[in-house]
Coordinates of C-alpha atoms in Angstrom, one line a residue:
M985 CA 1.4 13.1 -84.5
G986 CA -1.6 10.7 -83.0
N987 CA -0.3 7.5 -85.3
Q988 CA 3.3 8.0 -83.8
F989 CA 1.7 7.8 -79.9
R990 CA -0.1 4.6 -81.2
Q991 CA 2.8 3.6 -82.7
A992 CA 4.7 3.7 -79.6
G993 CA 1.7 2.0 -77.5
I994 CA 0.4 5.4 -76.0
G995 CA -3.0 6.5 -76.2
I996 CA -3.8 9.8 -76.5
G997 CA -6.7 9.7 -73.3
S998 CA -3.2 8.3 -71.3
L999 CA -1.7 11.2 -72.3
L1000 CA -4.0 13.6 -71.6
L1001 CA -4.2 12.3 -68.3
A1002 CA -0.2 11.9 -67.4
L1003 CA -0.5 16.0 -68.6
A1004 CA -3.4 16.7 -66.0
A1005 CA -1.5 15.2 -63.2
L1006 CA 1.7 17.2 -64.1
L1007 CA -0.2 20.2 -64.5
Y1008 CA -2.8 19.9 -61.6
P1009 CA -1.7 17.7 -58.8
V1010 CA -4.5 15.6 -57.4
A1011 CA -5.3 16.4 -53.7
A1012 CA -5.5 13.2 -51.1
L1013 CA -8.4 10.9 -51.4
P1014 CA -10.6 11.0 -48.7
D1015 CA -10.2 7.4 -48.5
S1016 CA -6.5 7.9 -47.1
Q1017 CA -7.9 10.0 -44.7
Q1018 CA -8.0 8.5 -40.9
T1019 CA -11.6 7.4 -39.9
V1020 CA -13.2 8.5 -36.7
H1021 CA -16.6 6.9 -36.1
I1022 CA -19.7 8.0 -33.9
A1023 CA -21.9 6.0 -31.9
P1024 CA -24.7 5.5 -32.4
V1025 CA -26.2 7.2 -35.2
D1026 CA -29.6 7.4 -34.0
H1027 CA -28.5 9.1 -30.8
P1028 CA -30.3 13.0 -30.5
R1029 CA -26.2 14.4 -30.1
F1030 CA -25.3 12.7 -33.2
Q1031 CA -25.7 15.4 -35.7
Q1032 CA -24.5 18.0 -33.2
V1033 CA -21.1 16.1 -32.5
Q1034 CA -20.6 15.7 -36.3
R1035 CA -21.1 19.0 -37.0
L1036 CA -19.1 20.8 -34.2
L1037 CA -16.3 18.3 -34.4
S1038 CA -15.9 18.3 -38.3
D1039 CA -14.9 22.1 -37.7
E1040 CA -12.4 21.3 -34.8
I1041 CA -10.4 18.6 -36.5
S1042 CA -8.8 18.2 -40.0
G1043 CA -7.2 14.9 -41.4
A1044 CA -9.9 12.4 -40.8
V1045 CA -13.3 11.8 -41.5
L1046 CA -16.4 11.5 -39.1
R1047 CA -18.5 8.6 -39.7
G1048 CA -21.0 6.7 -38.0
W1049 CA -20.1 3.7 -36.6
S1050 CA -21.2 0.5 -37.7
P1051 CA -19.8 -3.3 -35.4
G1052 CA -17.3 -5.2 -37.1
G1053 CA -15.3 -2.3 -38.4
D1054 CA -11.5 -1.5 -38.2
T1055 CA -10.6 -2.3 -34.5
G1056 CA -7.7 0.2 -34.8
E1057 CA -10.1 3.3 -35.8
L1058 CA -11.1 5.7 -32.8
V1059 CA -14.5 5.6 -32.0
I1060 CA -16.6 8.0 -29.7
T1061 CA -19.5 7.1 -27.9
L1062 CA -22.4 9.0 -27.1
D1063 CA -24.5 6.6 -24.3
K1064 CA -23.5 4.2 -21.7
A1065 CA -25.1 1.3 -23.5
T1066 CA -22.8 2.5 -26.6
L1067 CA -19.9 1.5 -24.7
S1068 CA -20.5 -1.1 -23.1
E1069 CA -21.5 -3.1 -26.3
I1070 CA -18.4 -1.9 -27.8
R1071 CA -16.0 -2.8 -24.8
A1072 CA -17.8 -6.0 -24.8
N1073 CA -17.2 -7.2 -28.4
A1074 CA -14.1 -5.5 -29.2
P1075 CA -12.1 -4.7 -26.2
E1076 CA -9.3 -3.6 -28.2
Q1077 CA -10.7 -0.8 -29.6
P1078 CA -9.8 2.5 -28.9
V1079 CA -12.8 4.4 -27.3
L1080 CA -13.8 8.4 -26.5
A1081 CA -16.6 8.7 -24.5
L1082 CA -18.7 11.5 -24.4
F1083 CA -22.3 12.2 -22.4
T1084 CA -21.5 9.6 -19.8
S1085 CA -20.5 10.0 -16.0
S1086 CA -17.2 9.1 -14.1
G1087 CA -19.4 6.6 -12.3
A1088 CA -21.2 4.8 -15.2
I1089 CA -17.8 4.8 -16.9
D1090 CA -16.3 3.1 -13.1
S1091 CA -19.0 0.5 -13.1
I1092 CA -18.3 -1.0 -16.5
L1093 CA -14.8 -0.3 -17.4
P1094 CA -11.9 -1.5 -14.6
N1095 CA -9.6 -1.9 -17.5
R1096 CA -8.6 1.9 -18.8
K1097 CA -6.3 0.7 -21.5
H1098 CA -7.3 2.4 -25.4
F1099 CA -9.8 4.4 -23.7
S1100 CA -10.3 8.1 -22.7
A1101 CA -13.7 10.5 -21.6
I1102 CA -15.1 13.8 -21.2
Y1103 CA -16.8 13.0 -17.9
S1104 CA -20.4 14.9 -18.1
D1105 CA -20.6 15.0 -14.5
P1106 CA -18.5 18.0 -12.6
P1107 CA -16.1 16.9 -10.2
L1108 CA -17.3 16.8 -6.8
P1109 CA -14.2 18.8 -5.1
R1110 CA -15.3 21.6 -7.2
Q1111 CA -19.1 21.4 -6.2
A1112 CA -18.1 21.1 -2.8
R1113 CA -16.3 24.2 -3.1
L1114 CA -19.3 25.6 -4.3
G1115 CA -21.3 24.8 -1.0
Q1116 CA -18.4 26.4 1.0
L1117 CA -19.0 29.4 -1.0
I1118 CA -22.8 29.7 -0.4
I1119 CA -22.1 28.5 3.1
P1120 CA -19.0 29.6 4.1
R1121 CA -19.6 28.5 7.8
A1122 CA -20.5 25.3 6.4
G1123 CA -18.4 22.4 8.2
T1124 CA -19.7 19.1 7.7
V1125 CA -21.1 17.7 4.1
A1126 CA -23.1 14.7 3.5
I1127 CA -23.2 12.2 0.6
L1128 CA -25.8 9.8 -0.3
A1129 CA -24.7 6.5 -1.8
S1130 CA -25.7 3.2 -2.9
P1131 CA -24.4 0.1 -1.6
E1132 CA -22.3 -0.3 -4.7
Q1133 CA -20.7 2.7 -4.8
A1134 CA -20.5 3.4 -0.9
G1135 CA -17.1 2.6 -0.8
D1136 CA -15.8 4.7 -3.9
Y1137 CA -15.6 8.1 -1.8
S1138 CA -12.3 7.8 0.2
E1139 CA -10.5 9.7 -2.3
L1140 CA -13.2 12.5 -2.1
R1141 CA -13.6 12.6 1.6
S1142 CA -9.7 13.1 2.3
R1143 CA -9.7 16.1 -0.1
L1144 CA -12.6 17.9 0.9
R1145 CA -10.9 17.3 4.8
A1146 CA -8.0 19.0 3.6
T1147 CA -10.3 21.7 2.6
G1148 CA -11.7 22.0 6.2
L1149 CA -15.1 20.2 5.6
E1150 CA -15.7 16.9 7.2
S1151 CA -17.8 14.6 5.7
R1152 CA -20.0 11.2 6.2
V1153 CA -21.0 8.9 3.8
F1154 CA -24.7 7.5 4.2
V1155 CA -25.7 4.3 2.3
I1156 CA -29.5 3.7 1.1
P1157 CA -30.3 0.6 0.8
S1158 CA -33.3 1.2 -1.8
Q1159 CA -35.3 3.9 -2.9
D1160 CA -38.1 3.0 -0.4
Q1161 CA -35.2 3.6 2.3
L1162 CA -34.4 6.9 0.9
I1163 CA -36.6 9.4 3.0
R1164 CA -35.4 8.0 6.4
N1165 CA -31.9 7.7 5.5
L1166 CA -31.6 11.0 3.6
A1167 CA -33.0 12.3 7.2
R1168 CA -30.3 11.1 8.8
A1169 CA -27.5 12.8 6.6
L1170 CA -29.6 15.8 7.0
S1171 CA -29.2 15.6 10.5
Y1172 CA -25.5 15.7 10.1
G1173 CA -23.7 18.1 7.0
D1174 CA -24.3 21.8 6.6
F1175 CA -25.3 21.0 2.8
L1176 CA -26.1 17.7 0.9
L1177 CA -23.4 17.1 -2.1
G1178 CA -25.1 15.4 -4.9
T1179 CA -23.4 12.9 -6.8
P1180 CA -23.7 11.1 -10.5
D1181 CA -25.3 7.8 -8.6
R1182 CA -28.3 6.9 -10.8
A1183 CA -29.3 4.8 -8.0
I1184 CA -30.2 7.6 -5.7
Y1185 CA -30.1 10.7 -8.1
N1186 CA -32.9 10.0 -10.5
R1187 CA -36.7 11.0 -11.9
E1188 CA -38.1 9.1 -9.5
T1189 CA -36.2 10.6 -6.2
V1190 CA -35.8 14.1 -7.0
K1191 CA -39.1 15.5 -6.0
P1192 CA -39.3 13.7 -2.4
L1193 CA -35.5 14.3 -1.9
L1194 CA -35.2 18.0 -3.0
L1195 CA -38.9 18.3 -0.9
T1196 CA -37.5 16.9 2.0
S1197 CA -34.2 18.9 2.1
Y1198 CA -35.7 22.0 1.9
R1199 CA -38.7 21.5 4.5
R1200 CA -35.1 20.3 6.5
N1201 CA -33.5 23.7 5.3
R1202 CA -30.8 22.1 4.0
L1203 CA -29.4 22.7 0.3
V1204 CA -28.8 20.7 -1.8
I1205 CA -25.1 20.9 -4.4
G1206 CA -25.9 19.1 -8.0
P1207 CA -25.7 16.9 -9.1
S1208 CA -26.5 18.6 -11.9
R1209 CA -28.0 21.6 -13.8
A1210 CA -31.3 19.4 -14.3
F1211 CA -31.4 19.3 -10.4
V1212 CA -31.0 23.2 -10.1
D1213 CA -34.1 23.4 -12.4
A1214 CA -35.8 21.1 -10.1
G1215 CA -35.1 22.8 -6.7
A1216 CA -31.5 22.2 -5.9
V1217 CA -29.8 25.4 -4.8
A1218 CA -26.8 25.1 -7.2
S1219 CA -24.7 23.3 -9.3
T1220 CA -21.7 23.7 -11.8
Y1221 CA -22.3 22.1 -15.2
T1222 CA -20.8 22.0 -18.9
S1223 CA -22.9 22.3 -21.8
A1224 CA -22.5 19.7 -24.4
R1225 CA -21.2 22.0 -26.8
A1226 CA -18.0 22.7 -24.5
Q1227 CA -17.5 18.8 -24.1
I1228 CA -17.8 18.2 -27.5
L1229 CA -15.3 21.4 -28.4
E1230 CA -12.6 19.7 -25.2
A1231 CA -13.3 16.2 -27.0
G1232 CA -11.8 17.6 -30.2
E1233 CA -8.7 18.7 -28.3
L1234 CA -8.2 14.7 -27.6
I1235 CA -9.2 13.7 -30.8
R1236 CA -6.1 15.4 -32.5
H1237 CA -3.9 14.2 -30.0
W1238 CA -5.2 10.8 -31.3
L1239 CA -4.5 11.9 -35.0
E1240 CA -1.3 13.1 -34.6
H1241 CA 0.4 10.8 -31.9
G1242 CA -1.7 7.4 -32.0
E1243 CA -2.7 7.8 -28.9
L1244 CA -5.4 8.3 -26.2
R1245 CA -4.7 10.9 -23.0
D1246 CA -6.4 10.0 -19.8
A1247 CA -10.3 10.3 -19.5
R1248 CA -11.1 13.9 -17.2
Y1249 CA -13.2 16.2 -16.5
P1250 CA -14.5 19.2 -18.4
E1251 CA -11.8 22.1 -18.0
A1252 CA -14.8 24.8 -19.4
F1253 CA -18.0 24.9 -16.5
S1254 CA -20.5 27.3 -15.4
V1255 CA -22.6 27.9 -12.5
A1256 CA -26.0 27.9 -12.1
V1257 CA -28.0 28.7 -9.1
N1258 CA -32.1 28.4 -8.2
D1259 CA -32.4 32.1 -7.2
Q1260 CA -35.8 31.4 -5.7
V1261 CA -34.9 28.7 -3.8
A1262 CA -31.6 30.4 -2.3
R1263 CA -34.2 33.4 -1.2
S1264 CA -36.7 30.8 0.2
M1265 CA -33.9 29.8 2.3
D1266 CA -32.9 33.0 3.5
L1267 CA -29.8 32.1 1.7
L1268 CA -27.3 35.3 0.0
V1269 CA -25.9 33.4 -2.9
P1270 CA -23.3 35.6 -5.2
S1271 CA -24.3 36.1 -8.6
E1272 CA -23.2 32.8 -11.0
E1273 CA -21.2 34.8 -12.4
E1274 CA -19.4 35.8 -9.3
L1275 CA -19.0 32.0 -8.4
H1276 CA -18.0 30.7 -11.7
R1277 CA -14.9 33.2 -11.3
I1278 CA -13.8 32.4 -7.5
L1279 CA -14.0 28.8 -8.4
E1280 CA -12.2 28.9 -11.9
R1281 CA -9.6 30.6 -9.6
Q1282 CA -9.1 27.7 -7.3
E1283 CA -9.0 25.2 -10.2
V1284 CA -5.5 23.3 -9.9
K1285 CA -4.4 23.3 -13.2
P1286 CA -1.8 20.6 -14.1

């Protein structure tokens, strides 16, 4: 029989492979799957992002990003520098940004084509509503801004006015002029609304900014949980895990439809309150859970 197959030009090995293919269909190889890249590979959250997204999405291989790869494949960036570099070298590259604030993205991406993001900072209208819950009588809110971002708050101010809050932007020309201009802002506002403007809210300014506000009995809302730990009264925030899981939804949409949804603020959030600072300022602040429940009810769903 073997001689008959050989005479027909069919080897025994080839025959066995053909029979195996009929009896045991072979699953699609990993190379046939779509690839989603993560950059940079040395980022502290690289492994967490890769692990969580591997559980959230199917039909894709998650790999570290190497420059010069396929410009049609999606890249998840984990910091501002990587986002800037990829956009500078491959402007058509589809990108989903994580752990980057809305302000940072606005400063480097005037063109939002082929781009999406889960912003790392909380939406300012939500932060302002948190301030109103803590000080129900509040009628004014102060906003500090660097000269480059001072003009970015017109829409926010309109939204605050619709909720009964008048606001004013105070420009901080440089860090050495922070306290003088902060004093003017604190004299105006019932509370200070922290923003993701890193020229103002950073490691060098956090202590003098919070101490000055505390001494003038003015609470600071935001801009992050880290500022609450340092002495701000309260802020909303979204954990890194929740941001990654929400990114999974955007990635699934990309894999299924080949398009990126608009960048957005995280839908999931928590509330942090510095109870010690609140007590020292004689503020009766509801629990974090109660504040979260009220804010969640106030959220406008699309």
